[in-house]
mmCIF file of C-alpha atoms in Angstrom:
data_model
loop_
_atom_site.group_PDB
_atom_site.id
_atom_site.type_symbol
_atom_site.label_atom_id
_atom_site.label_comp_id
_atom_site.label_asym_id
_atom_site.label_seq_id
_atom_site.Cartn_x
_atom_site.Cartn_y
_atom_site.Cartn_z
ATOM 1 C CA MET A 1 0.000 0.000 0.000
ATOM 2 C CA ASN A 2 2.675 2.472 -1.009
ATOM 3 C CA ALA A 3 0.212 4.680 -2.850
ATOM 4 C CA ILE A 4 -1.764 5.246 0.328
ATOM 5 C CA ASP A 5 1.237 6.441 2.324
ATOM 6 C CA ALA A 6 1.977 9.074 -0.314
ATOM 7 C CA LEU A 7 -1.360 10.759 0.280
ATOM 8 C CA PRO A 8 -1.377 14.226 1.869
ATOM 9 C CA TRP A 9 -3.110 14.308 5.230
ATOM 10 C CA TRP A 10 -6.098 16.458 4.215
ATOM 11 C CA ALA A 11 -7.009 14.082 1.397
ATOM 12 C CA ALA A 12 -6.627 11.072 3.681
ATOM 13 C CA VAL A 13 -8.868 12.607 6.329
ATOM 14 C CA THR A 14 -11.529 13.554 3.774
ATOM 15 C CA VAL A 15 -11.518 10.128 2.142
ATOM 16 C CA ALA A 16 -11.578 8.344 5.501
ATOM 17 C CA PHE A 17 -14.471 10.468 6.764
ATOM 18 C CA LEU A 18 -16.515 9.960 3.588
ATOM 19 C CA LEU A 19 -15.849 6.219 3.612
ATOM 20 C CA VAL A 20 -16.919 5.815 7.228
ATOM 21 C CA LEU A 21 -20.021 7.933 6.676
ATOM 22 C CA GLY A 22 -20.943 6.072 3.497
ATOM 23 C CA GLY A 23 -20.475 2.681 5.134
ATOM 24 C CA LEU A 24 -22.599 3.662 8.131
ATOM 25 C CA ILE A 25 -25.393 5.039 5.940
ATOM 26 C CA THR A 26 -25.371 1.909 3.788
ATOM 27 C CA LEU A 27 -25.658 -0.237 6.888
ATOM 28 C CA LEU A 28 -28.435 1.979 8.239
ATOM 29 C CA GLY A 29 -30.526 1.634 5.085
ATOM 30 C CA THR A 30 -30.420 -2.142 5.258
ATOM 31 C CA VAL A 31 -31.158 -2.073 8.982
ATOM 32 C CA GLY A 32 -34.318 -0.223 8.012
ATOM 33 C CA LEU A 33 -35.022 -2.854 5.383
ATOM 34 C CA LEU A 34 -34.830 -5.526 8.044
ATOM 35 C CA ARG A 35 -36.421 -3.756 10.990
ATOM 36 C CA LEU A 36 -39.497 -1.918 9.688
ATOM 37 C CA LYS A 37 -42.863 -3.583 9.911
ATOM 38 C CA THR A 38 -44.738 -3.391 6.598
ATOM 39 C CA PHE A 39 -43.545 -3.537 3.028
ATOM 40 C CA TYR A 40 -44.657 0.009 2.338
ATOM 41 C CA GLN A 41 -42.347 1.214 5.113
ATOM 42 C CA ARG A 42 -39.493 -1.038 4.083
ATOM 43 C CA ILE A 43 -39.305 0.462 0.621
ATOM 44 C CA HIS A 44 -38.043 3.723 2.153
ATOM 45 C CA GLY A 45 -35.081 2.119 3.910
ATOM 46 C CA PRO A 46 -32.833 1.356 0.909
ATOM 47 C CA ALA A 47 -33.513 4.830 -0.528
ATOM 48 C CA ILE A 48 -30.936 6.359 1.820
ATOM 49 C CA THR A 49 -28.433 3.652 0.850
ATOM 50 C CA ILE A 50 -28.916 4.464 -2.793
ATOM 51 C CA THR A 51 -28.725 8.249 -2.567
ATOM 52 C CA LEU A 52 -26.467 9.295 0.282
ATOM 53 C CA GLY A 53 -24.438 6.104 0.788
ATOM 54 C CA THR A 54 -23.562 5.800 -2.873
ATOM 55 C CA GLY A 55 -22.906 9.540 -3.078
ATOM 56 C CA CYS A 56 -20.446 9.501 -0.169
ATOM 57 C CA ILE A 57 -18.473 6.551 -1.496
ATOM 58 C CA LEU A 58 -18.382 7.921 -5.050
ATOM 59 C CA ILE A 59 -17.038 11.251 -3.820
ATOM 60 C CA ALA A 60 -14.464 9.433 -1.682
ATOM 61 C CA SER A 61 -13.351 7.464 -4.717
ATOM 62 C CA MET A 62 -13.136 10.634 -6.820
ATOM 63 C CA VAL A 63 -11.022 12.486 -4.250
ATOM 64 C CA TYR A 64 -8.749 9.498 -3.711
ATOM 65 C CA PHE A 65 -7.955 8.790 -7.347
ATOM 66 C CA THR A 66 -7.660 12.478 -8.190
ATOM 67 C CA VAL A 67 -5.006 12.907 -5.518
ATOM 68 C CA ILE A 68 -2.969 9.748 -6.052
ATOM 69 C CA GLN A 69 -2.927 10.067 -9.828
ATOM 70 C CA SER A 70 -2.553 13.889 -9.666
ATOM 71 C CA ARG A 71 -4.999 14.409 -12.505
ATOM 72 C CA PRO A 72 -8.754 14.952 -12.321
ATOM 73 C CA VAL A 73 -10.564 11.608 -12.175
ATOM 74 C CA ILE A 74 -14.257 12.318 -12.320
ATOM 75 C CA HIS A 75 -15.701 9.408 -14.233
ATOM 76 C CA GLU A 76 -17.429 8.172 -11.066
ATOM 77 C CA ILE A 77 -20.011 10.841 -11.886
ATOM 78 C CA LEU A 78 -21.259 8.424 -14.542
ATOM 79 C CA ILE A 79 -22.182 5.817 -11.936
ATOM 80 C CA GLY A 80 -23.790 8.516 -9.816
ATOM 81 C CA ALA A 81 -25.883 9.831 -12.691
ATOM 82 C CA PHE A 82 -26.875 6.337 -13.730
ATOM 83 C CA VAL A 83 -27.913 5.317 -10.222
ATOM 84 C CA LEU A 84 -29.824 8.547 -9.658
ATOM 85 C CA MET A 85 -31.681 8.115 -12.942
ATOM 86 C CA THR A 86 -32.563 4.458 -12.469
ATOM 87 C CA ALA A 87 -33.332 4.231 -8.747
ATOM 88 C CA PRO A 88 -36.634 6.189 -9.018
ATOM 89 C CA VAL A 89 -37.824 3.939 -11.836
ATOM 90 C CA VAL A 90 -36.992 0.821 -9.837
ATOM 91 C CA SER A 91 -38.745 1.989 -6.678
ATOM 92 C CA MET A 92 -41.828 3.111 -8.591
ATOM 93 C CA LEU A 93 -42.114 -0.222 -10.407
ATOM 94 C CA ILE A 94 -41.686 -2.254 -7.216
ATOM 95 C CA MET A 95 -44.266 -0.081 -5.443
ATOM 96 C CA ARG A 96 -46.805 -0.513 -8.214
ATOM 97 C CA ALA A 97 -46.177 -4.257 -8.316
ATOM 98 C CA ALA A 98 -46.691 -4.408 -4.552
ATOM 99 C CA ILE A 99 -49.973 -2.508 -4.705
ATOM 100 C CA TYR A 100 -51.120 -4.617 -7.604
ATOM 101 C CA ARG A 101 -50.450 -7.784 -5.636
ATOM 102 C CA ASP A 102 -51.776 -6.491 -2.315
ATOM 103 C CA PRO A 103 -54.708 -8.718 -1.355
ATOM 104 C CA ARG A 104 -56.316 -5.925 0.684
ATOM 105 C CA THR A 105 -56.752 -3.596 -2.257
ATOM 106 C CA GLY A 106 -57.553 -6.096 -4.936
ATOM 107 C CA GLY A 107 -55.102 -4.269 -7.115
ATOM 108 C CA ALA A 108 -55.503 -0.524 -6.760
ATOM 109 C CA ALA A 109 -53.027 -0.188 -9.577
ATOM 110 C CA ARG A 110 -55.639 -1.513 -11.951
ATOM 111 C CA VAL A 111 -57.174 1.906 -11.603
ATOM 112 C CA ALA A 112 -54.687 3.074 -14.164
ATOM 113 C CA ARG A 113 -56.305 0.895 -16.772
ATOM 114 C CA ASP A 114 -59.931 0.632 -15.732
ATOM 115 C CA THR A 115 -60.468 4.246 -14.623
ATOM 116 C CA THR A 116 -62.637 2.944 -11.829
ATOM 117 C CA GLU A 117 -62.162 4.536 -8.461
ATOM 118 C CA ALA A 118 -60.305 2.337 -6.028
ATOM 119 C CA GLN A 119 -59.272 3.086 -2.507
ATOM 120 C CA PRO A 120 -55.555 3.168 -1.845
ATOM 121 C CA PRO A 121 -54.560 0.670 0.797
ATOM 122 C CA SER A 122 -54.431 2.065 4.274
ATOM 123 C CA ASP A 123 -51.133 1.375 5.887
ATOM 124 C CA ASN A 124 -52.378 1.240 9.449
ATOM 125 C CA GLN A 125 -53.184 -2.431 9.577
ATOM 126 C CA ASP A 126 -50.243 -4.651 10.186
ATOM 127 C CA GLY A 127 -49.457 -6.454 7.008
ATOM 128 C CA MET B 1 -29.679 22.836 -37.201
ATOM 129 C CA ARG B 2 -32.833 21.519 -35.608
ATOM 130 C CA ARG B 3 -32.758 18.553 -37.933
ATOM 131 C CA TRP B 4 -29.293 17.424 -36.952
ATOM 132 C CA PHE B 5 -29.441 18.386 -33.282
ATOM 133 C CA PRO B 6 -32.980 17.606 -32.166
ATOM 134 C CA SER B 7 -31.903 17.789 -28.542
ATOM 135 C CA PRO B 8 -28.723 19.788 -27.800
ATOM 136 C CA MET B 9 -28.661 18.843 -24.118
ATOM 137 C CA LEU B 10 -28.799 15.134 -24.965
ATOM 138 C CA SER B 11 -25.992 15.555 -27.491
ATOM 139 C CA ILE B 12 -23.781 17.375 -24.988
ATOM 140 C CA GLY B 13 -24.541 14.729 -22.376
ATOM 141 C CA LEU B 14 -23.600 11.888 -24.721
ATOM 142 C CA LEU B 15 -20.352 13.583 -25.726
ATOM 143 C CA LEU B 16 -19.408 14.162 -22.083
ATOM 144 C CA MET B 17 -20.285 10.561 -21.241
ATOM 145 C CA TRP B 18 -18.038 9.273 -24.034
ATOM 146 C CA LEU B 19 -15.108 11.421 -22.949
ATOM 147 C CA MET B 20 -15.524 10.403 -19.305
ATOM 148 C CA LEU B 21 -15.790 6.701 -20.101
ATOM 149 C CA ASN B 22 -12.557 6.844 -22.086
ATOM 150 C CA GLN B 23 -10.893 9.267 -19.659
ATOM 151 C CA SER B 24 -9.206 11.041 -22.512
ATOM 152 C CA LEU B 25 -9.388 14.401 -24.242
ATOM 153 C CA ALA B 26 -7.618 13.270 -27.417
ATOM 154 C CA LEU B 27 -8.878 14.536 -30.763
ATOM 155 C CA ALA B 28 -9.927 11.048 -31.832
ATOM 156 C CA HIS B 29 -12.212 10.701 -28.838
ATOM 157 C CA TRP B 30 -13.753 14.115 -29.495
ATOM 158 C CA MET B 31 -14.546 12.936 -33.021
ATOM 159 C CA LEU B 32 -15.943 9.551 -31.990
ATOM 160 C CA GLY B 33 -17.999 11.170 -29.271
ATOM 161 C CA GLY B 34 -19.214 13.779 -31.739
ATOM 162 C CA VAL B 35 -20.431 11.079 -34.100
ATOM 163 C CA LEU B 36 -22.244 9.417 -31.195
ATOM 164 C CA ALA B 37 -23.732 12.739 -30.095
ATOM 165 C CA ILE B 38 -25.113 13.434 -33.581
ATOM 166 C CA VAL B 39 -26.239 9.959 -34.573
ATOM 167 C CA ALA B 40 -27.823 8.676 -31.358
ATOM 168 C CA PRO B 41 -30.449 11.454 -30.877
ATOM 169 C CA VAL B 42 -31.421 11.374 -34.555
ATOM 170 C CA LEU B 43 -31.855 7.603 -34.515
ATOM 171 C CA ALA B 44 -33.681 7.624 -31.193
ATOM 172 C CA ARG B 45 -36.177 10.330 -32.153
ATOM 173 C CA PRO B 46 -38.859 7.919 -33.430
ATOM 174 C CA LEU B 47 -38.763 6.199 -30.044
ATOM 175 C CA GLN B 48 -40.002 9.340 -28.294
ATOM 176 C CA PRO B 49 -43.767 9.526 -28.620
ATOM 177 C CA HIS B 50 -43.891 13.147 -27.438
ATOM 178 C CA GLY B 51 -40.737 14.392 -29.102
ATOM 179 C CA TYR B 52 -37.748 15.617 -27.163
ATOM 180 C CA ALA B 53 -38.359 17.969 -24.272
ATOM 181 C CA ARG B 54 -37.734 21.647 -24.876
ATOM 182 C CA ILE B 55 -36.274 23.179 -21.771
ATOM 183 C CA ALA B 56 -37.098 26.843 -21.717
ATOM 184 C CA ARG B 57 -34.584 27.915 -19.089
ATOM 185 C CA PRO B 58 -31.647 25.571 -18.376
ATOM 186 C CA LEU B 59 -30.559 27.713 -15.421
ATOM 187 C CA ALA B 60 -33.886 27.132 -13.713
ATOM 188 C CA LEU B 61 -33.375 23.397 -14.220
ATOM 189 C CA PHE B 62 -30.042 23.524 -12.432
ATOM 190 C CA ARG B 63 -31.535 25.566 -9.601
ATOM 191 C CA LEU B 64 -34.299 22.979 -9.229
ATOM 192 C CA LEU B 65 -31.771 20.135 -9.193
ATOM 193 C CA GLY B 66 -29.673 21.913 -6.570
ATOM 194 C CA MET B 67 -32.702 22.524 -4.402
ATOM 195 C CA SER B 68 -33.711 18.880 -4.585
ATOM 196 C CA ALA B 69 -30.160 17.744 -3.818
ATOM 197 C CA ILE B 70 -30.302 19.704 -0.559
ATOM 198 C CA GLU B 71 -33.740 18.244 0.090
ATOM 199 C CA ILE B 72 -32.407 14.711 -0.511
ATOM 200 C CA VAL B 73 -29.610 15.125 2.048
ATOM 201 C CA ARG B 74 -32.001 16.639 4.586
ATOM 202 C CA SER B 75 -34.584 13.900 4.305
ATOM 203 C CA CYS B 76 -31.859 11.239 4.331
ATOM 204 C CA PHE B 77 -31.004 12.321 7.840
ATOM 205 C CA ASN B 78 -34.682 12.452 8.818
ATOM 206 C CA VAL B 79 -35.280 8.913 7.563
ATOM 207 C CA SER B 80 -32.178 7.521 9.231
ATOM 208 C CA GLN B 81 -33.185 9.189 12.498
ATOM 209 C CA ILE B 82 -36.575 7.484 12.300
ATOM 210 C CA ILE B 83 -35.023 4.103 11.470
ATOM 211 C CA LEU B 84 -32.606 4.366 14.374
ATOM 212 C CA PHE B 85 -34.606 5.872 17.198
ATOM 213 C CA ARG B 86 -38.319 5.387 16.594
ATOM 214 C CA ARG B 87 -40.190 2.249 17.562
ATOM 215 C CA ALA B 88 -41.260 0.530 14.368
ATOM 216 C CA ASP B 89 -44.993 0.720 15.021
ATOM 217 C CA GLY B 90 -44.814 4.406 15.884
ATOM 218 C CA VAL B 91 -44.118 5.370 12.292
ATOM 219 C CA ASN B 92 -47.127 6.876 10.622
ATOM 220 C CA SER B 93 -46.800 5.970 6.946
ATOM 221 C CA GLN B 94 -49.728 6.878 4.795
ATOM 222 C CA PHE B 95 -50.887 7.183 1.241
ATOM 223 C CA ILE B 96 -51.844 10.743 0.364
ATOM 224 C CA ARG B 97 -53.382 12.271 -2.731
ATOM 225 C CA ILE B 98 -52.059 15.438 -4.293
ATOM 226 C CA PRO B 99 -53.957 17.294 -7.018
ATOM 227 C CA LEU B 100 -51.680 18.251 -9.902
ATOM 228 C CA ASP B 101 -51.847 21.024 -12.482
ATOM 229 C CA LEU B 102 -48.908 19.728 -14.463
ATOM 230 C CA HIS B 103 -49.802 18.102 -17.772
ATOM 231 C CA SER B 104 -46.587 17.897 -19.767
ATOM 232 C CA PRO B 105 -45.404 14.273 -19.908
ATOM 233 C CA HIS B 106 -41.755 15.316 -19.638
ATOM 234 C CA GLY B 107 -42.574 17.442 -16.618
ATOM 235 C CA LEU B 108 -44.410 14.568 -14.967
ATOM 236 C CA ALA B 109 -41.430 12.298 -15.577
ATOM 237 C CA LEU B 110 -39.053 14.827 -14.019
ATOM 238 C CA LEU B 111 -41.385 15.343 -11.072
ATOM 239 C CA SER B 112 -41.669 11.608 -10.435
ATOM 240 C CA CYS B 113 -37.908 11.177 -10.581
ATOM 241 C CA LEU B 114 -37.299 14.031 -8.147
ATOM 242 C CA ILE B 115 -39.950 12.770 -5.717
ATOM 243 C CA ASN B 116 -38.739 9.188 -5.852
ATOM 244 C CA MET B 117 -35.111 10.189 -5.401
ATOM 245 C CA THR B 118 -35.969 11.873 -2.130
ATOM 246 C CA PRO B 119 -35.961 9.275 0.637
ATOM 247 C CA GLY B 120 -39.228 9.084 2.513
ATOM 248 C CA THR B 121 -41.558 9.584 -0.433
ATOM 249 C CA VAL B 122 -42.470 7.184 -3.216
ATOM 250 C CA TRP B 123 -44.614 8.120 -6.180
ATOM 251 C CA VAL B 124 -47.166 5.350 -6.574
ATOM 252 C CA ASP B 125 -49.496 6.212 -9.386
ATOM 253 C CA LEU B 126 -51.246 8.913 -11.291
ATOM 254 C CA LEU B 127 -54.997 8.573 -10.900
ATOM 255 C CA PRO B 128 -56.189 9.362 -14.395
ATOM 256 C CA ASP B 129 -59.729 10.579 -13.934
ATOM 257 C CA ARG B 130 -59.149 13.455 -11.547
ATOM 258 C CA HIS B 131 -55.506 14.110 -12.316
ATOM 259 C CA GLU B 132 -54.342 13.344 -8.851
ATOM 260 C CA LEU B 133 -51.083 11.890 -7.674
ATOM 261 C CA LEU B 134 -50.999 8.997 -5.233
ATOM 262 C CA LEU B 135 -47.967 9.356 -2.996
ATOM 263 C CA HIS B 136 -46.678 7.208 -0.169
ATOM 264 C CA VAL B 137 -45.068 9.111 2.676
ATOM 265 C CA PHE B 138 -42.836 7.383 5.220
ATOM 266 C CA ASP B 139 -43.652 9.506 8.238
ATOM 267 C CA LEU B 140 -46.697 11.690 7.771
ATOM 268 C CA HIS B 141 -47.257 14.457 10.284
ATOM 269 C CA ASP B 142 -49.243 16.996 8.313
ATOM 270 C CA GLU B 143 -50.882 16.192 4.999
ATOM 271 C CA ARG B 144 -51.473 19.856 4.146
ATOM 272 C CA TRP B 145 -47.746 20.585 4.503
ATOM 273 C CA TRP B 146 -46.845 17.865 2.007
ATOM 274 C CA VAL B 147 -49.350 19.096 -0.553
ATOM 275 C CA GLU B 148 -48.041 22.647 -0.163
ATOM 276 C CA THR B 149 -44.408 21.550 -0.464
ATOM 277 C CA ILE B 150 -44.914 19.438 -3.558
ATOM 278 C CA LYS B 151 -46.997 22.077 -5.257
ATOM 279 C CA THR B 152 -44.894 25.150 -4.533
ATOM 280 C CA ARG B 153 -41.368 23.824 -4.413
ATOM 281 C CA TYR B 154 -41.475 21.124 -7.088
ATOM 282 C CA GLU B 155 -44.471 21.536 -9.331
ATOM 283 C CA ARG B 156 -44.366 25.274 -9.966
ATOM 284 C CA PRO B 157 -40.705 25.392 -11.110
ATOM 285 C CA ILE B 158 -41.327 22.397 -13.368
ATOM 286 C CA ILE B 159 -44.350 24.066 -14.923
ATOM 287 C CA GLU B 160 -42.219 27.135 -15.544
ATOM 288 C CA LEU B 161 -39.539 24.940 -17.071
ATOM 289 C CA PHE B 162 -41.642 22.982 -19.516
ATOM 290 C CA GLU B 163 -44.749 25.012 -20.093
ATOM 291 C CA ALA B 164 -43.101 28.400 -20.497
ATOM 292 C CA PRO B 165 -44.664 31.157 -22.682
ATOM 293 C CA PRO B 166 -44.244 29.554 -26.110
ATOM 294 C CA ALA B 167 -46.707 26.817 -25.280
ATOM 295 C CA THR B 168 -45.983 25.090 -28.561
ATOM 296 C CA GLY B 169 -42.561 24.241 -27.197
ATOM 297 C CA GLN B 170 -43.111 20.532 -26.976
ATOM 298 C CA GLY B 171 -44.684 18.063 -29.291
ATOM 299 C CA GLY B 172 -43.442 16.608 -32.497
ATOM 300 C CA LYS B 173 -42.561 19.750 -34.381
ATOM 301 C CA ALA B 174 -39.100 18.639 -35.379
ATOM 302 C CA MET C 1 -0.894 7.369 13.658
ATOM 303 C CA THR C 2 0.223 7.869 10.108
ATOM 304 C CA VAL C 3 -1.929 8.741 7.161
ATOM 305 C CA GLY C 4 -1.722 5.219 5.780
ATOM 306 C CA THR C 5 -3.024 3.488 8.896
ATOM 307 C CA LEU C 6 -5.872 5.993 9.234
ATOM 308 C CA LEU C 7 -7.012 5.308 5.696
ATOM 309 C CA SER C 8 -6.586 1.548 6.060
ATOM 310 C CA LEU C 9 -8.686 1.591 9.222
ATOM 311 C CA ALA C 10 -11.403 3.642 7.513
ATOM 312 C CA ILE C 11 -11.484 1.333 4.496
ATOM 313 C CA GLY C 12 -11.626 -1.723 6.748
ATOM 314 C CA PHE C 13 -14.479 -0.241 8.749
ATOM 315 C CA ALA C 14 -16.433 0.685 5.628
ATOM 316 C CA LEU C 15 -15.881 -2.773 4.133
ATOM 317 C CA VAL C 16 -17.175 -4.412 7.314
ATOM 318 C CA CYS C 17 -20.217 -2.124 7.257
ATOM 319 C CA VAL C 18 -21.072 -2.958 3.666
ATOM 320 C CA VAL C 19 -20.589 -6.689 4.168
ATOM 321 C CA LEU C 20 -22.867 -6.531 7.226
ATOM 322 C CA ALA C 21 -25.393 -4.639 5.123
ATOM 323 C CA MET C 22 -25.224 -7.384 2.499
ATOM 324 C CA MET C 23 -25.864 -9.978 5.204
ATOM 325 C CA LEU C 24 -28.951 -8.094 6.391
ATOM 326 C CA CYS C 25 -30.193 -7.922 2.787
ATOM 327 C CA THR C 26 -29.674 -11.659 2.427
ATOM 328 C CA LEU C 27 -31.603 -12.228 5.633
ATOM 329 C CA ARG C 28 -34.522 -10.206 4.279
ATOM 330 C CA LEU C 29 -34.199 -12.084 1.003
ATOM 331 C CA ILE C 30 -34.602 -15.377 2.861
ATOM 332 C CA ILE C 31 -37.314 -14.476 5.355
ATOM 333 C CA GLY C 32 -39.141 -11.871 3.257
ATOM 334 C CA PRO C 33 -42.818 -12.676 3.666
ATOM 335 C CA SER C 34 -43.846 -11.557 0.199
ATOM 336 C CA ALA C 35 -42.302 -11.666 -3.250
ATOM 337 C CA GLN C 36 -41.962 -7.890 -3.481
ATOM 338 C CA ASP C 37 -39.912 -7.881 -0.273
ATOM 339 C CA ARG C 38 -37.532 -10.315 -1.903
ATOM 340 C CA VAL C 39 -37.220 -8.210 -5.040
ATOM 341 C CA LEU C 40 -36.518 -5.115 -2.950
ATOM 342 C CA ALA C 41 -33.888 -6.984 -0.934
ATOM 343 C CA LEU C 42 -32.271 -8.254 -4.130
ATOM 344 C CA ASP C 43 -32.116 -4.730 -5.536
ATOM 345 C CA THR C 44 -30.461 -3.453 -2.365
ATOM 346 C CA LEU C 45 -28.041 -6.363 -2.526
ATOM 347 C CA TRP C 46 -27.008 -5.285 -6.037
ATOM 348 C CA MET C 47 -26.431 -1.755 -4.773
ATOM 349 C CA CYS C 48 -24.303 -2.965 -1.876
ATOM 350 C CA THR C 49 -22.269 -5.139 -4.238
ATOM 351 C CA MET C 50 -21.583 -2.088 -6.390
ATOM 352 C CA LEU C 51 -20.442 -0.128 -3.343
ATOM 353 C CA LEU C 52 -18.233 -3.058 -2.321
ATOM 354 C CA ALA C 53 -16.578 -3.011 -5.748
ATOM 355 C CA LEU C 54 -15.914 0.723 -5.444
ATOM 356 C CA MET C 55 -14.403 0.292 -1.978
ATOM 357 C CA LEU C 56 -12.159 -2.534 -3.152
ATOM 358 C CA GLY C 57 -11.010 -0.186 -5.895
ATOM 359 C CA ILE C 58 -9.912 2.311 -3.252
ATOM 360 C CA ARG C 59 -8.366 -0.442 -1.122
ATOM 361 C CA TYR C 60 -6.185 -1.797 -3.932
ATOM 362 C CA ALA C 61 -5.745 1.601 -5.661
ATOM 363 C CA SER C 62 -6.924 0.116 -8.930
ATOM 364 C CA GLN C 63 -9.222 1.624 -11.545
ATOM 365 C CA ILE C 64 -10.320 -1.762 -12.860
ATOM 366 C CA TYR C 65 -13.008 -1.943 -10.200
ATOM 367 C CA PHE C 66 -14.728 1.095 -11.689
ATOM 368 C CA GLU C 67 -15.747 -0.883 -14.763
ATOM 369 C CA ALA C 68 -16.905 -3.727 -12.542
ATOM 370 C CA ALA C 69 -19.063 -1.317 -10.531
ATOM 371 C CA LEU C 70 -20.566 0.161 -13.699
ATOM 372 C CA VAL C 71 -21.466 -3.279 -15.045
ATOM 373 C CA ILE C 72 -22.934 -4.325 -11.688
ATOM 374 C CA ALA C 73 -25.097 -1.193 -11.594
ATOM 375 C CA LEU C 74 -26.366 -1.839 -15.141
ATOM 376 C CA LEU C 75 -27.120 -5.507 -14.484
ATOM 377 C CA GLY C 76 -28.847 -4.719 -11.208
ATOM 378 C CA PHE C 77 -31.138 -2.191 -12.841
ATOM 379 C CA VAL C 78 -32.117 -4.479 -15.705
ATOM 380 C CA SER C 79 -32.720 -7.527 -13.527
ATOM 381 C CA THR C 80 -34.780 -5.622 -10.973
ATOM 382 C CA ILE C 81 -36.930 -4.079 -13.698
ATOM 383 C CA ALA C 82 -37.511 -7.518 -15.188
ATOM 384 C CA LEU C 83 -38.448 -8.977 -11.792
ATOM 385 C CA ALA C 84 -40.811 -6.115 -10.939
ATOM 386 C CA LYS C 85 -42.454 -6.427 -14.333
ATOM 387 C CA PHE C 86 -42.807 -10.147 -13.731
ATOM 388 C CA LEU C 87 -44.484 -9.535 -10.371
ATOM 389 C CA MET C 88 -46.957 -7.151 -11.949
ATOM 390 C CA ARG C 89 -47.981 -9.077 -15.044
ATOM 391 C CA GLY C 90 -46.738 -12.622 -14.613
ATOM 392 C CA GLU C 91 -44.668 -12.361 -17.772
ATOM 393 C CA VAL C 92 -41.729 -10.262 -18.809
ATOM 394 C CA ILE C 93 -42.199 -10.129 -22.556
ATOM 395 C CA GLU C 94 -45.678 -9.253 -23.657
#
């Protein structure tokens, strides 16, 4: 790990802080995935992993490679842009699939096709 | 000009993506990326049923994106606080309905992406008959506040972006 | 404490965190009461794998892992979309 020892201290501290923060946030999102009660609550847990956790680690990677290669390395932005563009689509599709399959609503998502009024599922009951 | 660059922003984005993927600023990569930036939007135009979006004010778009980035970080900390410290059955998650005035399909797509990116809210569906949005909120404390926030901070800038004075801006004119 | 040990400690801590996160995802994948829970857990598992690849890139100071992370992100997106579509309609290609 010779490359690491050549790092100036400010870069090392920044990268270390971002890595620790990103790791903790990633862990926290999956703790939410495991701990929350209903599916509709669980879908919000991984959202913080995807946005802030990924963001922290991508910025850490950018700072690290920029400093050790002493040229701007910013192609991690591509991963960030891709994840930020696709994560909303994924969560919306999973949510609609869940509502469609929810036995309590009988498929409220069918409202999109039938234009009949359907009640959204109430989230108070334990599911 | 319009024929060869139906969407300048998309072309610039593709060129930047090519240069970043190759991590090089050599002339050859500028040329290859330029070919990609010209050919891909022209070939992909028939795939867009509503035509490419016309963004009236790019600066307003960047201001909106910056605002939602701050919002994302703020609600990340709110959600993680709830996950860590609240008892699981004390979380009040609800479906709420929000009436929308936005009709542009590109605007609706941008709005759904921004809402879904923010932790704590998931866009569920657009109820077609009354033009309402069904939204799931992780921890609801005040429904009125959510409606106000979505309408003033997200919907109004997007309407200004896409439905600006020349109302013929979008649609298959190209 | 030198700069190198500080960074090594931070990378080790972050790696442990992400691996723990992947274990929790796997747990949800196994116990998940409904199919949509399993799809959500699988999607989060893809994300964590991508983060793990990025961290290994920092750990070994190698840019190769960037391409791996990009491919993992692409594959994760496509597979989750296909699974969600399957849950909704019962078929992927219609």
